[in-house]
mmCIF file of C-alpha atoms in Angstrom:
data_model
loop_
_atom_site.group_PDB
_atom_site.id
_atom_site.type_symbol
_atom_site.label_atom_id
_atom_site.label_comp_id
_atom_site.label_asym_id
_atom_site.label_seq_id
_atom_site.Cartn_x
_atom_site.Cartn_y
_atom_site.Cartn_z
ATOM 1 C CA MET A 121 0.279 0.079 0.727
ATOM 2 C CA LYS A 122 0.937 4.000 -0.461
ATOM 3 C CA GLU A 123 1.573 5.824 2.002
ATOM 4 C CA THR A 124 -2.203 8.379 0.510
ATOM 5 C CA ASP A 125 -3.783 4.866 1.715
ATOM 6 C CA TYR A 126 -3.010 4.639 4.734
ATOM 7 C CA GLY A 127 -4.459 8.564 5.422
ATOM 8 C CA LEU A 128 -1.075 9.450 6.245
ATOM 9 C CA GLU A 129 -1.328 13.614 5.285
ATOM 10 C CA LEU A 130 -3.877 13.290 7.563
ATOM 11 C CA LEU A 131 -1.650 12.336 10.348
ATOM 12 C CA PRO A 132 0.160 15.326 11.263
ATOM 13 C CA ASP A 133 -3.288 17.053 12.513
ATOM 14 C CA LEU A 134 -4.028 13.463 14.144
ATOM 15 C CA GLN A 135 -1.072 13.619 16.266
ATOM 16 C CA LYS A 136 -1.604 17.498 17.541
ATOM 17 C CA SER A 137 -5.291 16.103 18.734
ATOM 18 C CA GLN A 138 -3.633 13.088 20.636
ATOM 19 C CA ALA A 139 -1.721 15.275 22.119
ATOM 20 C CA LEU A 140 -5.077 17.495 23.492
ATOM 21 C CA LEU A 141 -6.271 13.954 24.711
ATOM 22 C CA LEU A 142 -3.081 13.692 26.556
ATOM 23 C CA ARG A 143 -3.017 16.674 28.146
ATOM 24 C CA LYS A 144 -6.306 16.671 29.719
ATOM 25 C CA ILE A 145 -5.346 13.297 30.383
ATOM 26 C CA ILE A 146 -2.389 14.020 32.458
ATOM 27 C CA ASP A 147 -4.138 17.513 34.078
ATOM 28 C CA PHE A 148 -7.118 14.436 35.478
ATOM 29 C CA PHE A 149 -3.708 12.186 36.685
ATOM 30 C CA ARG A 150 -2.449 15.192 38.962
ATOM 31 C CA ALA A 151 -5.624 16.980 40.010
ATOM 32 C CA ASN A 152 -6.498 12.643 41.232
ATOM 33 C CA ASP A 153 -2.933 12.282 43.006
ATOM 34 C CA ILE A 154 -2.645 9.346 40.535
ATOM 35 C CA ASN A 155 1.594 8.389 39.270
ATOM 36 C CA TYR A 156 1.510 7.639 35.795
ATOM 37 C CA PHE A 157 4.643 7.207 32.640
ATOM 38 C CA LEU A 158 5.139 7.470 29.428
ATOM 39 C CA THR A 159 6.346 3.932 27.757
ATOM 40 C CA GLY A 160 7.670 1.984 25.301
ATOM 41 C CA GLY A 161 7.789 4.215 21.880
ATOM 42 C CA SER A 162 6.173 7.201 24.089
ATOM 43 C CA VAL A 163 9.483 7.375 26.021
ATOM 44 C CA LEU A 164 11.970 7.647 23.099
ATOM 45 C CA GLY A 165 9.295 9.975 21.125
ATOM 46 C CA SER A 166 10.509 11.380 24.469
ATOM 47 C CA ILE A 167 13.712 11.119 24.852
ATOM 48 C CA TYR A 168 14.753 12.018 21.366
ATOM 49 C CA TYR A 169 12.068 14.045 19.392
ATOM 50 C CA GLN A 170 10.313 15.730 22.405
ATOM 51 C CA ASP A 171 7.236 14.453 20.489
ATOM 52 C CA PHE A 172 5.840 11.931 18.794
ATOM 53 C CA LEU A 173 8.302 9.276 16.660
ATOM 54 C CA PRO A 174 7.810 8.999 13.148
ATOM 55 C CA TYR A 175 4.994 7.896 11.745
ATOM 56 C CA ASP A 176 3.070 7.127 15.138
ATOM 57 C CA ASP A 177 -0.570 7.799 15.700
ATOM 58 C CA ASP A 178 -0.521 7.003 19.888
ATOM 59 C CA VAL A 179 0.664 8.265 22.690
ATOM 60 C CA ASP A 180 1.615 4.553 25.776
ATOM 61 C CA LEU A 181 0.883 5.194 29.566
ATOM 62 C CA GLY A 182 1.312 3.532 32.441
ATOM 63 C CA ILE A 183 -0.033 3.170 35.720
ATOM 64 C CA PRO A 184 1.054 1.443 38.848
ATOM 65 C CA ARG A 185 -0.792 -1.116 39.025
ATOM 66 C CA LYS A 186 -2.959 0.487 42.717
ATOM 67 C CA ASP A 187 -3.674 3.462 40.904
ATOM 68 C CA TYR A 188 -4.954 2.058 37.788
ATOM 69 C CA ALA A 189 -7.342 0.247 40.216
ATOM 70 C CA ARG A 190 -8.394 3.441 41.642
ATOM 71 C CA LEU A 191 -8.608 4.768 37.981
ATOM 72 C CA ILE A 192 -11.096 1.946 36.724
ATOM 73 C CA GLU A 193 -12.859 2.825 39.609
ATOM 74 C CA ILE A 194 -13.593 6.252 38.558
ATOM 75 C CA LEU A 195 -14.088 5.042 35.044
ATOM 76 C CA LYS A 196 -16.927 2.806 36.181
ATOM 77 C CA LYS A 197 -19.760 6.227 37.201
ATOM 78 C CA GLU A 198 -18.510 7.512 34.554
ATOM 79 C CA SER A 199 -16.886 7.475 30.800
ATOM 80 C CA GLN A 200 -16.140 11.096 29.489
ATOM 81 C CA ILE A 201 -13.533 11.747 32.050
ATOM 82 C CA PHE A 202 -11.511 13.045 29.808
ATOM 83 C CA GLY A 203 -14.144 15.409 27.870
ATOM 84 C CA LYS A 204 -16.944 14.506 25.770
ATOM 85 C CA ASP A 205 -15.201 13.811 22.079
ATOM 86 C CA THR A 206 -13.959 11.486 24.722
ATOM 87 C CA PHE A 207 -14.608 7.828 25.686
ATOM 88 C CA SER A 208 -12.923 4.965 28.125
ATOM 89 C CA ASN A 209 -13.819 2.006 27.699
ATOM 90 C CA HIS A 210 -11.973 -1.721 30.089
ATOM 91 C CA TYR A 211 -13.146 -4.607 30.031
ATOM 92 C CA SER A 212 -14.829 -5.093 33.069
ATOM 93 C CA LEU A 213 -16.972 -1.491 32.268
ATOM 94 C CA ASP A 214 -18.656 -3.618 29.089
ATOM 95 C CA SER A 215 -18.319 -7.476 28.169
ATOM 96 C CA ASP A 216 -17.817 -7.085 24.881
ATOM 97 C CA PHE A 217 -14.579 -4.942 24.905
ATOM 98 C CA LYS A 218 -11.966 -7.964 24.295
ATOM 99 C CA TYR A 219 -8.091 -5.764 25.457
ATOM 100 C CA PRO A 220 -6.846 -6.084 28.637
ATOM 101 C CA ALA A 221 -6.268 -2.538 29.128
ATOM 102 C CA ILE A 222 -8.284 1.508 29.841
ATOM 103 C CA LYS A 223 -8.197 2.388 26.249
ATOM 104 C CA VAL A 224 -9.375 6.287 25.515
ATOM 105 C CA PHE A 225 -11.091 7.471 22.199
ATOM 106 C CA ASN A 226 -9.750 10.828 20.763
ATOM 107 C CA LEU A 227 -14.060 10.279 19.091
ATOM 108 C CA ASN A 228 -12.472 14.144 16.711
ATOM 109 C CA TYR A 229 -11.092 11.833 14.283
ATOM 110 C CA ASN A 230 -11.941 8.312 12.261
ATOM 111 C CA VAL A 231 -10.401 5.036 11.449
ATOM 112 C CA THR A 232 -10.544 1.844 10.837
ATOM 113 C CA SER A 233 -7.810 -0.558 12.202
ATOM 114 C CA LEU A 234 -5.163 -2.917 9.231
ATOM 115 C CA LEU A 235 -4.863 -5.776 12.622
ATOM 116 C CA GLU A 236 -9.244 -6.757 12.367
ATOM 117 C CA ASN A 237 -10.840 -8.779 9.576
ATOM 118 C CA ASP A 238 -13.436 -6.429 9.590
ATOM 119 C CA ASN A 239 -13.352 -2.409 8.129
ATOM 120 C CA GLU A 240 -14.926 -1.158 10.911
ATOM 121 C CA ILE A 241 -15.177 2.725 11.699
ATOM 122 C CA SER A 242 -13.318 3.132 15.114
ATOM 123 C CA HIS A 243 -10.673 5.911 16.764
ATOM 124 C CA PRO A 244 -7.490 6.227 17.150
ATOM 125 C CA PHE A 245 -6.757 5.561 21.157
ATOM 126 C CA ILE A 246 -4.393 5.892 23.963
ATOM 127 C CA ASP A 247 -3.257 2.483 25.521
ATOM 128 C CA ILE A 248 -3.260 2.882 29.615
ATOM 129 C CA ALA A 249 -1.808 -0.438 31.538
ATOM 130 C CA PRO A 250 -0.918 -1.145 34.557
ATOM 131 C CA ILE A 251 2.414 -1.648 35.984
ATOM 132 C CA ASP A 252 3.034 -4.969 38.140
ATOM 133 C CA GLY A 253 5.477 -6.221 39.079
ATOM 134 C CA SER A 254 6.257 -10.445 39.166
ATOM 135 C CA PRO A 255 8.000 -13.009 41.676
ATOM 136 C CA THR A 256 12.311 -13.743 42.256
ATOM 137 C CA GLY A 257 13.782 -16.093 42.691
ATOM 138 C CA PHE A 258 14.732 -19.037 39.694
ATOM 139 C CA PHE A 259 11.715 -21.226 40.393
ATOM 140 C CA LYS A 260 9.154 -18.578 40.865
ATOM 141 C CA LYS A 261 10.928 -16.580 38.097
ATOM 142 C CA ARG A 262 9.561 -19.918 35.599
ATOM 143 C CA ALA A 263 6.463 -20.472 36.826
ATOM 144 C CA PHE A 264 4.872 -17.196 36.124
ATOM 145 C CA LYS A 265 6.510 -17.361 32.590
ATOM 146 C CA ILE A 266 5.193 -19.879 31.832
ATOM 147 C CA LYS A 267 1.570 -19.555 33.248
ATOM 148 C CA PHE A 268 1.826 -15.723 31.904
ATOM 149 C CA THR A 269 2.311 -17.290 28.506
ATOM 150 C CA LEU A 270 -0.328 -19.652 28.751
ATOM 151 C CA LEU A 271 -3.105 -17.796 29.483
ATOM 152 C CA ALA A 272 -2.212 -14.435 27.802
ATOM 153 C CA LYS A 273 -2.202 -16.898 25.008
ATOM 154 C CA LEU A 274 -5.542 -18.727 25.184
ATOM 155 C CA TYR A 275 -6.507 -14.915 26.108
ATOM 156 C CA ALA A 276 -5.071 -14.420 22.249
ATOM 157 C CA TYR A 277 -7.209 -17.044 20.937
ATOM 158 C CA SER A 278 -10.601 -16.261 22.739
ATOM 159 C CA MET A 279 -10.690 -13.430 21.855
ATOM 160 C CA VAL A 280 -9.822 -14.485 18.305
ATOM 161 C CA MET A 281 -7.271 -11.841 18.255
ATOM 162 C CA ILE A 282 -4.541 -12.925 15.258
ATOM 163 C CA ASN A 283 -3.381 -10.498 13.381
ATOM 164 C CA PRO A 284 -3.665 -11.732 9.887
ATOM 165 C CA ASN A 285 -1.419 -9.587 8.157
ATOM 166 C CA LYS A 286 1.413 -11.294 11.177
ATOM 167 C CA LYS A 287 1.549 -14.499 9.716
ATOM 168 C CA SER A 288 1.203 -17.188 6.279
ATOM 169 C CA LYS A 289 -2.193 -17.563 5.040
ATOM 170 C CA ALA A 290 -2.332 -21.215 6.615
ATOM 171 C CA ILE A 291 -0.539 -20.186 9.330
ATOM 172 C CA TYR A 292 -3.926 -17.722 9.708
ATOM 173 C CA GLN A 293 -6.157 -20.678 9.319
ATOM 174 C CA ILE A 294 -4.932 -22.598 11.866
ATOM 175 C CA GLN A 295 -4.490 -20.352 14.855
ATOM 176 C CA HIS A 296 -7.602 -18.212 13.432
ATOM 177 C CA LEU A 297 -9.429 -23.082 13.855
ATOM 178 C CA ILE A 298 -8.215 -23.418 17.160
ATOM 179 C CA ALA A 299 -9.236 -19.835 18.443
ATOM 180 C CA ASN A 300 -12.917 -19.717 17.356
ATOM 181 C CA ILE A 301 -12.503 -23.550 18.585
ATOM 182 C CA LEU A 302 -11.940 -21.952 22.403
ATOM 183 C CA ALA A 303 -14.264 -19.427 21.687
ATOM 184 C CA LEU A 304 -17.145 -22.059 22.241
ATOM 185 C CA PHE A 305 -15.692 -23.228 25.008
ATOM 186 C CA VAL A 306 -15.991 -19.625 27.063
ATOM 187 C CA LYS A 307 -18.915 -18.500 24.939
ATOM 188 C CA GLN A 308 -20.730 -18.276 27.885
ATOM 189 C CA ASP A 309 -17.891 -15.454 29.264
ATOM 190 C CA LYS A 310 -15.904 -14.443 26.843
ATOM 191 C CA GLN A 311 -13.629 -12.524 29.056
ATOM 192 C CA PHE A 312 -12.767 -15.788 31.119
ATOM 193 C CA PHE A 313 -8.923 -16.180 29.986
ATOM 194 C CA LEU A 314 -8.696 -12.328 30.059
ATOM 195 C CA LYS A 315 -9.948 -12.080 33.081
ATOM 196 C CA LYS A 316 -7.413 -15.041 34.506
ATOM 197 C CA LEU A 317 -4.636 -13.783 32.769
ATOM 198 C CA ASP A 318 -5.289 -9.617 34.828
ATOM 199 C CA ASN A 319 -6.124 -10.887 37.762
ATOM 200 C CA TYR A 320 -2.757 -13.195 38.211
ATOM 201 C CA ILE A 321 -0.571 -9.973 37.282
ATOM 202 C CA ALA A 322 -2.335 -7.716 39.580
ATOM 203 C CA LYS A 323 -0.920 -10.305 42.214
ATOM 204 C CA PHE A 324 2.401 -9.346 42.766
ATOM 205 C CA ASP A 325 3.467 -6.136 43.036
ATOM 206 C CA ILE A 326 5.809 -3.554 42.016
ATOM 207 C CA ASP A 327 6.933 -2.027 45.488
ATOM 208 C CA SER A 328 8.840 -4.808 46.617
ATOM 209 C CA SER A 329 9.352 -6.768 42.953
ATOM 210 C CA GLU A 330 13.117 -7.072 41.572
ATOM 211 C CA ARG A 331 11.524 -6.429 37.661
ATOM 212 C CA SER A 332 7.863 -5.200 37.280
ATOM 213 C CA GLY A 333 6.490 -3.270 33.896
ATOM 214 C CA THR A 334 3.437 -3.122 31.319
ATOM 215 C CA LEU A 335 3.251 -6.819 30.955
ATOM 216 C CA LEU A 336 -0.736 -6.353 29.524
ATOM 217 C CA GLY A 337 1.784 -4.267 26.990
ATOM 218 C CA ARG A 338 1.624 -5.707 23.656
ATOM 219 C CA TYR A 339 5.271 -6.982 23.924
ATOM 220 C CA GLY A 340 4.545 -9.244 27.214
ATOM 221 C CA MET A 341 7.155 -10.907 28.973
ATOM 222 C CA LYS A 342 9.869 -8.778 27.534
ATOM 223 C CA GLU A 343 8.086 -5.173 29.415
ATOM 224 C CA LEU A 344 9.362 -5.965 32.386
ATOM 225 C CA VAL A 345 12.706 -4.221 32.854
ATOM 226 C CA PRO A 346 14.469 -3.500 35.876
ATOM 227 C CA SER A 347 12.093 -1.671 38.729
ATOM 228 C CA LYS A 348 14.994 0.620 39.565
ATOM 229 C CA ASP A 349 14.240 1.831 36.689
ATOM 230 C CA TRP A 350 11.324 3.337 36.191
ATOM 231 C CA GLY A 351 12.889 4.891 39.914
ATOM 232 C CA LYS A 352 10.387 7.441 41.507
ATOM 233 C CA GLY A 353 10.189 9.261 37.199
ATOM 234 C CA LYS A 354 11.218 12.344 35.793
ATOM 235 C CA ASN A 355 10.461 15.051 33.941
ATOM 236 C CA ALA A 356 10.307 15.143 30.657
ATOM 237 C CA GLN A 357 8.387 16.629 27.433
ATOM 238 C CA PHE A 358 5.983 15.544 24.711
ATOM 239 C CA SER A 359 4.823 17.596 22.564
ATOM 240 C CA ASN A 360 5.140 21.348 24.150
ATOM 241 C CA ILE A 361 3.876 19.182 27.020
ATOM 242 C CA GLU A 362 4.929 18.578 31.236
ATOM 243 C CA VAL A 363 5.275 14.285 31.159
ATOM 244 C CA ARG A 364 5.984 11.482 33.453
ATOM 245 C CA ILE A 365 8.671 8.931 32.228
ATOM 246 C CA PRO A 366 10.724 7.172 33.894
ATOM 247 C CA GLU A 367 13.443 8.567 36.157
ATOM 248 C CA HIS A 368 16.600 6.316 33.933
ATOM 249 C CA PRO A 369 15.262 6.906 31.069
ATOM 250 C CA GLU A 370 18.018 5.392 28.867
ATOM 251 C CA ASP A 371 17.869 1.912 30.832
ATOM 252 C CA TYR A 372 15.292 1.690 30.315
ATOM 253 C CA ILE A 373 14.607 1.758 26.513
ATOM 254 C CA THR A 374 18.006 -0.441 26.984
ATOM 255 C CA ASP A 375 16.510 -2.853 28.976
ATOM 256 C CA LEU A 376 12.864 -2.734 26.645
ATOM 257 C CA TYR A 377 14.672 -2.360 23.412
ATOM 258 C CA GLY A 378 18.151 -2.679 24.005
ATOM 259 C CA GLY A 379 18.619 0.522 22.268
ATOM 260 C CA TYR A 380 18.131 3.042 20.452
ATOM 261 C CA ARG A 381 18.473 3.108 16.492
ATOM 262 C CA THR A 382 16.710 5.412 14.221
ATOM 263 C CA TYR A 383 14.255 3.900 11.475
ATOM 264 C CA THR A 384 13.891 4.196 7.653
ATOM 265 C CA LYS A 385 10.084 4.704 7.179
ATOM 266 C CA GLU A 386 10.093 1.520 5.127
ATOM 267 C CA GLU A 387 9.895 0.063 8.829
ATOM 268 C CA PHE A 388 7.756 2.347 9.579
ATOM 269 C CA LEU A 389 5.555 1.231 7.817
ATOM 270 C CA GLU A 390 5.739 -1.919 8.621
ATOM 271 C CA GLU A 391 4.769 -1.815 11.452
ATOM 272 C CA TRP A 392 2.383 0.752 10.626
ATOM 273 C CA HIS A 393 -2.223 -1.030 11.768
ATOM 274 C CA ILE A 394 -4.702 2.463 10.241
ATOM 275 C CA ILE A 395 -6.303 3.751 8.092
ATOM 276 C CA ILE A 396 -6.521 7.268 8.281
ATOM 277 C CA LEU A 397 -10.592 7.722 7.607
ATOM 278 C CA GLY A 398 -10.198 11.929 8.941
ATOM 279 C CA LYS A 399 -12.313 13.591 10.620
ATOM 280 C CA ASN A 400 -15.511 12.294 12.820
ATOM 281 C CA PRO A 401 -17.692 14.475 10.741
ATOM 282 C CA ASP A 402 -20.940 12.755 13.418
ATOM 283 C CA LEU A 403 -19.204 14.411 17.040
ATOM 284 C CA LYS A 404 -21.797 17.175 17.986
ATOM 285 C CA PHE A 405 -22.149 18.450 21.219
#
């Protein structure tokens, strides 16, 4: 596909809209004493660009589990706490929601996902994931990894969350068959494995763990970094917004990614996951 097929000419305006949403979220966190960090690629963007990474459309945030649980309770009372042009969702609020972390949708823009099998119109979002700890000791760590990996796979398959763009057709068909079989077993509660996974990792507190991270993020176990990387956090800039990033961002980047390098346009486009349709004409308030 060409850049114009993805709607990338609209990306700069979408990023500005996402930055406005980020500011609202951070203002809310400050007002409610909720601790947070930028995570993943958003830390890279803050350190090396003071802005979004090139060809990035979202922001990743992490919250220590205790504050994360408090935020969910707030969302149960009001899903538009970040403004009328937003909508926040979590699996505990919506039995049809299949994602593990909180998503704050930006209703100002319409997009379609390249990771789904339908062409359903959705909206760009900001992810808010819990930061959890992990056990210490060789055998406990091995047991944790095995159980986490099993639950994560069962969750992904039961939700039919398989990316057809990344797999060969034959592999995709086999995965899809497994997913549909699993879905039959959990049809009375589609979130069965998701709840098992989330409840399991929530047991491990970041403050008493040597390694911690956003385990519900895209890299799973690879999200775990030494807890000292997070520390108490430090201020940084992101799209002219003062944000909080890990206290030792260079160590965090090295532990998570092995370091930083520049990427070609082609490499960024390989990871591109949406088609930007434009502003939402139905947004009225």
